[in-house]
CSV table of C-alpha atoms and ligand atoms in Angstrom, one decimal:
chain,number,residue,atom,x,y,z
A,1,MET,CA,-16.3,-28.0,-4.4
A,2,THR,CA,-14.5,-26.4,-1.4
A,3,THR,CA,-15.7,-27.7,1.9
A,4,LEU,CA,-15.7,-26.3,5.5
A,5,GLU,CA,-13.2,-29.0,6.4
A,6,ASP,CA,-10.9,-27.7,3.6
A,7,CYS,CA,-11.1,-24.3,5.1
A,8,ARG,CA,-10.3,-25.6,8.6
A,9,ALA,CA,-7.3,-27.5,7.2
A,10,LEU,CA,-6.0,-24.2,5.6
A,11,ASP,CA,-6.3,-22.5,9.0
A,12,ALA,CA,-4.4,-25.4,10.7
A,13,GLN,CA,-1.6,-25.0,8.2
A,14,ASP,CA,-1.4,-21.2,8.3
A,15,PRO,CA,1.9,-20.0,9.8
A,16,LEU,CA,0.4,-16.5,10.4
A,17,ARG,CA,-2.5,-17.9,12.5
A,18,PRO,CA,-0.9,-17.0,15.9
A,19,LEU,CA,-1.0,-13.3,14.9
A,20,ARG,CA,-4.8,-13.3,15.4
A,21,ASP,CA,-4.2,-13.5,19.1
A,22,GLN,CA,-3.0,-10.0,19.1
A,23,PHE,CA,-6.5,-8.6,18.7
A,24,VAL,CA,-9.7,-8.1,20.5
A,25,LEU,CA,-12.2,-9.9,18.2
A,26,PRO,CA,-15.8,-9.6,19.4
A,27,GLU,CA,-17.6,-12.9,19.9
A,28,GLY,CA,-19.9,-13.8,17.0
A,29,VAL,CA,-18.4,-11.3,14.6
A,30,ILE,CA,-16.6,-11.9,11.3
A,31,TYR,CA,-14.9,-8.6,10.7
A,32,LEU,CA,-14.5,-7.9,6.9
A,33,ASP,CA,-14.1,-4.1,7.3
A,34,GLY,CA,-10.5,-3.8,8.4
A,35,ASN,CA,-10.0,-1.7,5.2
A,36,SER,CA,-12.2,1.0,6.8
A,37,LEU,CA,-11.3,0.6,10.5
A,38,GLY,CA,-8.8,-2.0,11.7
A,39,VAL,CA,-9.6,-3.9,14.9
A,40,LEU,CA,-8.4,-3.1,18.4
A,41,PRO,CA,-5.0,-4.5,19.4
A,42,LYS,CA,-5.0,-6.1,22.8
A,43,THR,CA,-2.2,-3.9,24.0
A,44,ALA,CA,-3.9,-0.6,23.1
A,45,ALA,CA,-6.2,-0.1,26.0
A,46,ALA,CA,-3.5,-0.5,28.6
A,47,ARG,CA,-1.0,1.5,26.6
A,48,VAL,CA,-3.4,4.4,26.2
A,49,ALA,CA,-4.3,4.2,29.9
A,50,GLN,CA,-0.6,4.3,30.8
A,51,ALA,CA,-0.1,7.3,28.7
A,52,ILE,CA,-3.0,9.0,30.4
A,53,THR,CA,-2.4,8.0,34.1
A,54,GLU,CA,1.4,8.0,34.1
A,55,GLU,CA,2.7,10.1,31.3
A,56,TRP,CA,0.0,12.8,31.4
A,57,GLY,CA,-1.1,12.3,35.0
A,58,GLN,CA,2.2,12.1,36.7
A,59,GLY,CA,4.8,13.2,34.1
A,60,LEU,CA,2.8,16.2,32.9
A,61,ILE,CA,4.8,18.6,30.7
A,62,ARG,CA,8.0,16.6,31.4
A,63,SER,CA,6.7,13.7,29.3
A,64,TRP,CA,7.4,15.6,26.1
A,65,ASN,CA,11.0,14.6,26.8
A,66,SER,CA,10.9,11.8,29.4
A,67,ALA,CA,8.1,9.7,27.7
A,68,GLY,CA,9.4,10.5,24.2
A,69,TRP,CA,6.2,12.3,23.1
A,70,PHE,CA,8.1,14.8,21.0
A,71,GLU,CA,9.8,12.0,19.0
A,72,LEU,CA,6.5,10.1,18.3
A,73,PRO,CA,6.0,11.2,14.7
A,74,ARG,CA,9.5,10.2,13.6
A,75,ARG,CA,9.6,7.0,15.7
A,76,LEU,CA,6.3,5.8,14.4
A,77,GLY,CA,7.3,7.0,10.9
A,78,ASP,CA,10.4,4.7,11.1
A,79,LYS,CA,8.1,1.8,11.9
A,80,ILE,CA,5.7,2.6,9.0
A,81,ALA,CA,8.8,3.0,6.7
A,82,GLN,CA,9.5,-0.7,7.2
A,83,LEU,CA,6.1,-1.6,5.7
A,84,VAL,CA,6.2,0.6,2.6
A,85,GLY,CA,9.7,0.2,1.3
A,86,ALA,CA,11.1,3.4,2.8
A,87,ASN,CA,14.2,4.0,4.9
A,88,ALA,CA,14.4,5.2,8.5
A,89,GLY,CA,14.1,9.0,8.6
A,90,GLU,CA,11.9,9.2,5.5
A,91,VAL,CA,8.4,9.0,7.0
A,92,VAL,CA,6.5,10.8,9.7
A,93,ALA,CA,3.2,9.8,11.3
A,94,THR,CA,1.2,13.0,11.5
A,95,ASP,CA,-2.1,14.7,10.8
A,96,SER,CA,-4.8,13.1,8.6
A,97,THR,CA,-4.5,11.7,5.1
A,98,SER,CA,-6.5,14.6,3.7
A,99,ILE,CA,-4.2,17.2,5.3
A,100,ASN,CA,-1.0,15.3,4.3
A,101,LEU,CA,-2.3,15.2,0.8
A,102,TYR,CA,-2.7,19.0,0.8
A,103,LYS,CA,0.9,19.3,1.9
A,104,VAL,CA,2.4,16.9,-0.7
A,105,LEU,CA,0.3,17.9,-3.6
A,106,SER,CA,1.3,21.5,-3.0
A,107,ALA,CA,4.9,20.6,-2.8
A,108,ALA,CA,4.6,18.4,-6.0
A,109,LEU,CA,3.0,21.4,-7.9
A,110,ARG,CA,5.9,23.6,-6.8
A,111,ILE,CA,8.5,21.0,-8.0
A,112,ALA,CA,6.6,20.6,-11.3
A,113,ALA,CA,6.5,24.4,-11.8
A,114,GLN,CA,10.3,24.6,-11.3
A,115,ASP,CA,11.4,21.5,-13.2
A,116,ALA,CA,8.8,21.5,-16.0
A,117,PRO,CA,7.3,25.0,-16.1
A,118,GLY,CA,4.1,26.0,-17.9
A,119,ARG,CA,2.1,22.8,-17.3
A,120,SER,CA,-1.6,23.3,-16.4
A,121,LYS,CA,-3.1,20.0,-15.3
A,122,VAL,CA,-3.3,17.6,-12.4
A,123,VAL,CA,-4.4,14.1,-13.5
A,124,SER,CA,-6.3,11.7,-11.3
A,125,GLU,CA,-8.7,8.8,-11.5
A,126,ARG,CA,-12.4,9.5,-11.6
A,127,SER,CA,-13.2,6.9,-9.0
A,128,ASN,CA,-10.4,8.0,-6.7
A,129,PHE,CA,-11.5,8.4,-3.0
A,130,PRO,CA,-13.5,11.7,-2.9
A,131,THR,CA,-11.4,13.5,-0.3
A,132,ASP,CA,-8.4,13.2,-2.5
A,133,LEU,CA,-10.3,14.7,-5.4
A,134,TYR,CA,-11.8,17.5,-3.2
A,135,ILE,CA,-8.4,18.5,-1.8
A,136,ALA,CA,-7.0,18.4,-5.4
A,137,GLU,CA,-9.9,20.5,-6.7
A,138,SER,CA,-9.3,23.1,-4.0
A,139,LEU,CA,-5.6,23.3,-4.7
A,140,CYS,CA,-6.1,23.4,-8.4
A,141,ARG,CA,-8.4,26.4,-8.0
A,142,GLU,CA,-6.0,28.2,-5.7
A,143,LYS,CA,-3.0,27.7,-7.9
A,144,GLY,CA,-4.7,27.9,-11.4
A,145,TYR,CA,-4.5,24.3,-12.5
A,146,THR,CA,-7.2,22.1,-14.0
A,147,LEU,CA,-8.0,18.8,-12.4
A,148,HIS,CA,-8.4,16.3,-15.2
A,149,LEU,CA,-10.2,13.1,-14.1
A,150,VAL,CA,-9.9,9.9,-16.3
A,151,ASP,CA,-11.0,6.3,-16.0
A,152,SER,CA,-8.4,3.9,-14.8
A,153,HIS,CA,-7.6,2.4,-18.2
A,154,ARG,CA,-7.1,5.9,-19.7
A,155,ILE,CA,-4.4,7.0,-17.3
A,156,GLY,CA,-1.5,6.1,-19.6
A,157,ASP,CA,-3.0,8.1,-22.4
A,158,ALA,CA,-3.5,11.1,-20.1
A,159,LEU,CA,0.2,11.5,-19.3
A,160,THR,CA,0.7,14.3,-21.8
A,161,ASP,CA,3.2,17.2,-21.7
A,162,ASP,CA,0.8,19.6,-20.2
A,163,VAL,CA,0.4,17.6,-17.0
A,164,ALA,CA,2.2,18.7,-13.9
A,165,VAL,CA,1.2,16.0,-11.4
A,166,LEU,CA,-0.2,12.5,-11.5
A,167,MET,CA,-2.1,11.9,-8.2
A,168,LEU,CA,-3.4,8.3,-7.7
A,169,THR,CA,-4.5,6.0,-5.0
A,170,HIS,CA,-2.6,2.7,-5.3
A,171,VAL,CA,-5.5,0.4,-4.4
A,172,ASN,CA,-8.9,1.7,-5.3
A,173,TYR,CA,-11.3,2.0,-2.4
A,174,ARG,CA,-14.4,1.0,-4.4
A,175,THR,CA,-13.1,-1.9,-6.5
A,176,GLY,CA,-9.9,-3.0,-4.8
A,177,ALA,CA,-8.1,-2.7,-8.2
A,178,MET,CA,-4.4,-2.1,-7.7
A,179,HIS,CA,-2.2,0.1,-9.9
A,180,ASP,CA,1.3,-0.8,-11.1
A,181,MET,CA,3.0,1.9,-9.0
A,182,ALA,CA,6.5,1.4,-10.5
A,183,GLY,CA,5.2,1.3,-14.1
A,184,LEU,CA,3.0,4.3,-13.9
A,185,THR,CA,5.6,6.3,-12.0
A,186,ARG,CA,8.1,5.5,-14.8
A,187,ALA,CA,5.7,6.5,-17.5
A,188,ALA,CA,4.9,9.7,-15.6
A,189,HIS,CA,8.6,10.6,-15.2
A,190,GLU,CA,9.2,9.9,-18.9
A,191,ALA,CA,6.6,12.6,-19.6
A,192,GLY,CA,8.2,15.0,-17.0
A,193,ILE,CA,5.3,14.5,-14.5
A,194,VAL,CA,5.6,14.4,-10.7
A,195,THR,CA,3.8,11.6,-8.9
A,196,VAL,CA,1.8,11.5,-5.7
A,197,TRP,CA,0.6,8.2,-4.4
A,198,ASP,CA,-2.1,7.6,-1.7
A,199,LEU,CA,-1.4,4.3,0.1
A,200,ALA,CA,-4.5,4.4,2.3
A,201,HIS,CA,-5.6,0.9,1.2
A,202,SER,CA,-2.1,-0.4,0.7
A,203,ALA,CA,0.0,0.2,3.8
A,204,GLY,CA,-0.1,-3.0,5.9
A,205,ALA,CA,-2.2,-4.8,3.2
A,206,VAL,CA,0.1,-5.2,0.1
A,207,PRO,CA,3.8,-5.0,-0.3
A,208,VAL,CA,4.9,-1.5,-1.4
A,209,ASP,CA,8.4,-0.4,-2.3
A,210,LEU,CA,8.4,3.3,-2.4
A,211,ASN,CA,12.1,3.8,-3.0
A,212,ALA,CA,12.3,1.1,-5.7
A,213,SER,CA,9.2,2.6,-7.4
A,214,GLY,CA,10.9,5.9,-7.7
A,215,ALA,CA,7.7,7.7,-6.6
A,216,ASP,CA,8.0,11.3,-5.6
A,217,PHE,CA,5.5,11.7,-2.7
A,218,ALA,CA,3.3,9.3,-0.7
A,219,ILE,CA,0.7,9.5,2.0
A,220,GLY,CA,-1.4,6.9,3.8
A,221,CYS,CA,-3.9,6.2,6.5
A,222,GLY,CA,-3.3,4.9,10.1
A,223,TYR,CA,-6.7,3.5,11.0
A,224,LYS,CA,-7.2,1.0,8.2
A,225,TYR,CA,-4.8,-1.9,7.8
A,226,LEU,CA,-2.4,-0.4,10.3
A,227,ASN,CA,-5.0,-0.9,13.1
A,228,GLY,CA,-4.3,2.5,14.7
A,229,GLY,CA,-7.8,3.2,15.9
A,230,PRO,CA,-10.6,5.6,14.9
A,231,GLY,CA,-9.1,8.9,13.5
A,232,ALA,CA,-5.5,7.6,14.0
A,233,PRO,CA,-2.7,9.9,12.7
A,234,ALA,CA,-1.8,9.3,9.0
A,235,PHE,CA,1.6,9.3,7.5
A,236,VAL,CA,3.7,11.1,4.8
A,237,TRP,CA,6.8,10.1,2.8
A,238,VAL,CA,8.8,12.3,0.5
A,239,ASN,CA,11.4,11.0,-1.8
A,240,PRO,CA,14.7,12.1,-0.2
A,241,LYS,CA,15.7,13.9,-3.4
A,242,HIS,CA,12.8,16.3,-2.9
A,243,ALA,CA,12.5,16.5,0.9
A,244,ASP,CA,14.7,19.6,1.3
A,245,ARG,CA,13.6,21.5,-1.8
A,246,PHE,CA,10.5,23.3,-0.6
A,247,TRP,CA,8.6,24.3,2.5
A,248,GLN,CA,5.3,22.5,2.6
A,249,PRO,CA,2.5,25.1,2.9
A,250,LEU,CA,1.4,24.3,6.5
A,251,SER,CA,4.7,25.5,7.9
A,252,GLY,CA,3.9,25.2,11.6
A,253,TRP,CA,6.4,25.2,14.4
A,254,TRP,CA,6.7,21.4,14.6
A,255,GLY,CA,8.3,21.6,11.1
A,256,HIS,CA,10.7,24.2,12.2
A,257,ALA,CA,14.5,23.4,12.4
A,258,ALA,CA,14.5,24.6,16.1
A,259,PRO,CA,10.9,25.0,17.3
A,260,PHE,CA,12.0,25.8,20.9
A,261,ASP,CA,14.2,28.7,19.8
A,262,PHE,CA,10.9,30.5,19.2
A,263,THR,CA,12.3,32.7,16.5
A,264,PRO,CA,9.8,34.9,14.6
A,265,ASP,CA,10.9,33.6,11.2
A,266,TYR,CA,10.4,30.1,9.8
A,267,GLN,CA,13.4,27.9,9.1
A,268,PRO,CA,12.3,24.5,7.9
A,269,ALA,CA,13.8,21.4,9.5
A,270,ALA,CA,15.9,19.2,7.3
A,271,GLY,CA,14.2,16.2,5.6
A,272,ILE,CA,10.8,14.8,6.4
A,273,THR,CA,10.4,16.6,9.7
A,274,ARG,CA,9.4,19.8,7.9
A,275,TYR,CA,6.2,17.9,6.8
A,276,LEU,CA,5.0,18.2,10.4
A,277,CYS,CA,2.7,21.1,11.2
A,278,GLY,CA,1.6,21.6,14.9
A,279,THR,CA,1.4,19.6,18.2
A,280,GLN,CA,0.5,16.0,17.6
A,281,PRO,CA,-2.3,14.0,19.3
A,282,VAL,CA,-0.2,12.0,21.7
A,283,LEU,CA,-3.0,9.6,22.8
A,284,GLY,CA,-3.8,8.8,19.2
A,285,MET,CA,-0.1,8.3,18.5
A,286,VAL,CA,0.4,5.8,21.2
A,287,ALA,CA,-2.6,3.8,20.0
A,288,LEU,CA,-1.3,3.9,16.5
A,289,GLU,CA,2.0,2.5,17.7
A,290,CYS,CA,0.2,-0.5,19.1
A,291,GLY,CA,-1.5,-1.0,15.7
A,292,LEU,CA,1.9,-0.7,13.9
A,293,ASP,CA,3.4,-3.3,16.2
A,294,THR,CA,0.7,-5.8,15.2
A,295,VAL,CA,1.8,-5.6,11.6
A,296,LEU,CA,5.5,-5.6,12.4
A,297,ALA,CA,4.9,-8.8,14.4
A,298,ALA,CA,4.6,-10.5,11.1
A,299,GLN,CA,8.2,-9.6,10.2
A,300,PRO,CA,9.8,-12.8,11.7
A,301,LEU,CA,7.1,-14.8,9.9
A,302,GLY,CA,7.9,-13.5,6.4
A,303,GLY,CA,6.5,-9.9,6.7
A,304,MET,CA,4.5,-8.2,4.1
A,305,ALA,CA,5.3,-10.9,1.5
A,306,ALA,CA,3.8,-13.6,3.8
A,307,LEU,CA,0.8,-11.3,4.6
A,308,ARG,CA,0.2,-10.8,0.9
A,309,ALA,CA,0.3,-14.5,0.1
A,310,LYS,CA,-2.3,-15.1,2.8
A,311,SER,CA,-4.4,-12.1,1.7
A,312,VAL,CA,-4.4,-13.5,-1.9
A,313,ALA,CA,-5.4,-16.9,-0.7
A,314,LEU,CA,-8.3,-15.4,1.4
A,315,THR,CA,-9.6,-13.3,-1.5
A,316,GLU,CA,-9.3,-16.2,-4.0
A,317,LEU,CA,-11.2,-18.4,-1.6
A,318,PHE,CA,-13.9,-15.8,-1.1
A,319,ILE,CA,-14.5,-15.3,-4.8
A,320,ARG,CA,-14.5,-19.1,-5.4
A,321,LEU,CA,-17.0,-19.8,-2.6
A,322,VAL,CA,-19.3,-16.9,-3.6
A,323,GLU,CA,-19.3,-18.3,-7.2
A,324,GLU,CA,-19.9,-21.9,-6.0
A,325,ARG,CA,-22.4,-21.3,-3.2
A,326,CYS,CA,-24.3,-18.1,-4.3
A,327,ALA,CA,-24.6,-18.9,-8.0
A,328,GLY,CA,-27.8,-17.6,-9.6
A,329,GLN,CA,-28.3,-14.9,-7.0
A,330,GLY,CA,-27.4,-12.0,-9.2
A,331,LEU,CA,-24.0,-11.2,-7.8
A,332,GLY,CA,-21.2,-9.8,-9.9
A,333,LEU,CA,-17.5,-9.2,-9.2
A,334,ALA,CA,-16.2,-5.6,-9.3
A,335,THR,CA,-12.7,-6.5,-8.2
A,336,PRO,CA,-10.1,-7.8,-10.7
A,337,ARG,CA,-10.1,-11.6,-10.9
A,338,GLU,CA,-6.4,-11.6,-11.4
A,339,PRO,CA,-4.8,-11.5,-7.9
A,340,ALA,CA,-1.9,-9.4,-9.0
A,341,LEU,CA,-4.3,-6.6,-10.0
A,342,ARG,CA,-6.1,-6.3,-6.7
A,343,GLY,CA,-5.5,-5.3,-3.1
A,344,SER,CA,-6.8,-7.1,0.0
A,345,GLN,CA,-10.5,-6.6,-0.6
A,346,VAL,CA,-13.3,-8.1,-2.8
A,347,CYS,CA,-16.2,-6.1,-4.0
A,348,LEU,CA,-19.4,-7.6,-5.3
A,349,THR,CA,-22.1,-5.9,-7.3
A,350,ARG,CA,-25.8,-6.5,-7.5
A,351,GLU,CA,-28.4,-4.7,-9.5
A,352,ALA,CA,-30.7,-4.2,-6.4
A,353,GLY,CA,-30.4,-4.6,-2.7
A,354,ALA,CA,-26.7,-4.2,-2.1
A,355,TYR,CA,-27.2,-1.9,0.8
A,356,ALA,CA,-29.9,-4.1,2.5
A,357,ILE,CA,-27.8,-7.2,1.9
A,358,VAL,CA,-24.9,-5.6,3.8
A,359,GLN,CA,-27.2,-4.6,6.6
A,360,ALA,CA,-28.7,-8.1,6.8
A,361,LEU,CA,-25.1,-9.6,7.0
A,362,ILE,CA,-24.2,-7.1,9.7
A,363,ALA,CA,-27.2,-8.2,11.7
A,364,ARG,CA,-25.8,-11.8,11.4
A,365,GLY,CA,-22.3,-10.6,12.6
A,366,VAL,CA,-20.6,-10.5,9.2
A,367,ILE,CA,-19.4,-6.9,9.0
A,368,GLY,CA,-18.6,-5.6,5.5
A,369,ASP,CA,-19.7,-2.3,4.1
A,370,PHE,CA,-21.7,-0.7,1.2
A,371,ARG,CA,-20.5,1.9,-1.3
A,372,ALA,CA,-23.1,3.6,-3.4
A,373,GLY,CA,-22.8,3.7,-7.1
A,374,ASP,CA,-23.3,6.9,-9.1
A,375,GLY,CA,-26.2,5.7,-11.3
A,376,GLY,CA,-23.8,5.5,-14.2
A,377,ALA,CA,-20.6,3.5,-14.8
A,378,HIS,CA,-20.2,2.8,-11.1
A,379,GLU,CA,-22.6,0.2,-9.6
A,380,ASP,CA,-23.5,-0.2,-5.9
A,381,ILE,CA,-20.9,-2.3,-4.2
A,382,LEU,CA,-20.8,-4.8,-1.3
A,383,ARG,CA,-17.3,-4.4,0.0
A,384,PHE,CA,-15.4,-7.0,2.0
A,385,GLY,CA,-11.9,-6.4,3.3
A,386,PHE,CA,-9.6,-9.4,4.3
A,387,THR,CA,-7.0,-8.5,6.8
A,388,PRO,CA,-4.6,-11.5,6.9
A,389,LEU,CA,-3.5,-10.7,10.4
A,390,TYR,CA,-6.8,-11.7,11.9
A,391,ILE,CA,-9.1,-13.2,9.2
A,392,GLY,CA,-8.9,-17.0,8.8
A,393,PHE,CA,-10.1,-19.4,6.1
A,394,GLU,CA,-13.0,-20.7,8.2
A,395,ASP,CA,-14.2,-17.1,8.6
A,396,VAL,CA,-14.4,-16.8,4.8
A,397,TRP,CA,-16.5,-19.9,4.7
A,398,ASN,CA,-18.8,-18.7,7.4
A,399,ALA,CA,-19.2,-15.2,5.8
A,400,VAL,CA,-20.1,-16.8,2.4
A,401,GLU,CA,-22.6,-19.1,4.2
A,402,GLN,CA,-24.3,-16.1,5.8
A,403,LEU,CA,-24.4,-14.3,2.5
A,404,ARG,CA,-26.0,-17.4,0.8
A,405,GLN,CA,-28.7,-17.6,3.5
A,406,VAL,CA,-29.4,-13.9,3.3
A,407,LEU,CA,-29.9,-14.2,-0.5
A,408,GLU,CA,-31.8,-17.5,-0.6
A,409,THR,CA,-34.3,-16.5,2.1
A,410,ALA,CA,-34.6,-13.0,0.6
A,411,GLN,CA,-34.2,-11.8,4.2
A,412,TRP,CA,-32.5,-8.6,3.0
A,413,GLN,CA,-35.9,-7.4,1.7
A,414,ARG,CA,-37.1,-6.8,5.3
A,415,PRO,CA,-37.8,-3.1,5.9
A,416,GLU,CA,-35.3,-2.8,8.8
A,417,PHE,CA,-32.5,-3.6,6.4
A,418,ASN,CA,-33.5,-0.9,4.0
A,419,GLN,CA,-33.2,2.1,6.3
A,420,LYS,CA,-30.1,4.1,5.5
A,421,ASN,CA,-27.7,5.1,8.3
A,422,ALA,CA,-25.6,8.3,8.2
A,423,VAL,CA,-22.3,6.3,8.0
A,424,THR,CA,-22.3,3.5,5.5
B,1,PLP,C1,-9.5,6.3,3.9
B,1,PLP,C2,-9.0,7.3,2.9
B,1,PLP,C3,-8.7,8.6,3.2
B,1,PLP,C4,-9.1,9.1,4.5
B,1,PLP,O1,-8.8,10.4,4.7
B,1,PLP,P1,-9.0,11.1,6.1
B,1,PLP,O2,-8.3,12.4,6.0
B,1,PLP,O3,-8.4,10.2,7.1
B,1,PLP,O4,-10.4,11.3,6.4
B,1,PLP,C5,-8.2,9.4,2.2
B,1,PLP,N1,-7.9,8.9,1.0
B,1,PLP,C6,-8.1,7.6,0.7
B,1,PLP,C7,-7.8,7.0,-0.7
B,1,PLP,C8,-8.7,6.7,1.6
B,1,PLP,O5,-9.0,5.5,1.3
């Protein structure tokens, strides 16, 4: 049996432990939801205040140049590139994940139409994050494609010669299951299919090597493991071999080769800059940079490989403790047991009460979240994200102890934990 002392010893030996001091962690909270909204970096409040009072207040319009506002999407993109196996100049921070998906899926369909004409399908996973499916559904209608949804174990079989684009999320938001990006990209390319990868639950959480994987397009989220703050700008990467081939459809002036020439016609900028659209939210950008810096602070300590090793240790410990200490309470495991097949989260299932159990845990300061099942193959899920930058082994122990108490006392059955909120 694993003891609290064992967990404390693991924290004492953890070389990444000092990284936790970069964050504002509320007293009495164990935050296992960094996969939905990362925590606040200590630097962010002062940095945003400076951007408001000095750069906006005093610098005014001059700050587009003097404070580097205009360069923010590329400068932050270069920082994100270091975390996802891309090179400088290949990534921009911009817009939302949904909007970036619209741009890259459009471009991917155009490339497919040129390189492998006559194909009619976009393939994705049935349990992909809904916004990805909604954007794809709309684009498929507009361009005359069929969106073909399959279960994750059928993706290989679905890569037939009528498929134009394979669009997947690397780490599944519901189950935490992680795809083999390089392997699926290779299989897709062998069938002449263009690939689009969503890294929303990967960037800052698991090592990703976009260039080595040979992927065609990738997008990701700024407010999850990158700690960029609520509604932070997202990012987009395009394989350099495609970057100059097409305009993306939202051809706004920030993607123009010379936006301040104010010409009436559109001339796309070279490379990834053409994936910008319009004026960027500067205050959100500067907060995102603070978040990126918290992840880059791990570089001297082993970077994403070290973060991944700790993340695996945390998720292994959580699964083991739940199985040891909450045995007989009806919990199941929705996340793959094999560490190589999962991201940085663990999802539990329970036939009844999943929502209320999460609410009872939140009342005790253990913040995870709930994702509803569909009454069919997908069960209700209790979701716990483990951000290795700020979660420790003792936190895992304490979270499981609270879960044990909630279940053993049946406290979750109280009416106040069974009222549904708008945001789960
Ligand atoms: C979080 C997430 C998004 C979020 O999209 P927004 O445009 O920021 O709302 C998109 N896709 C996936 C897979 C996600 O996990």
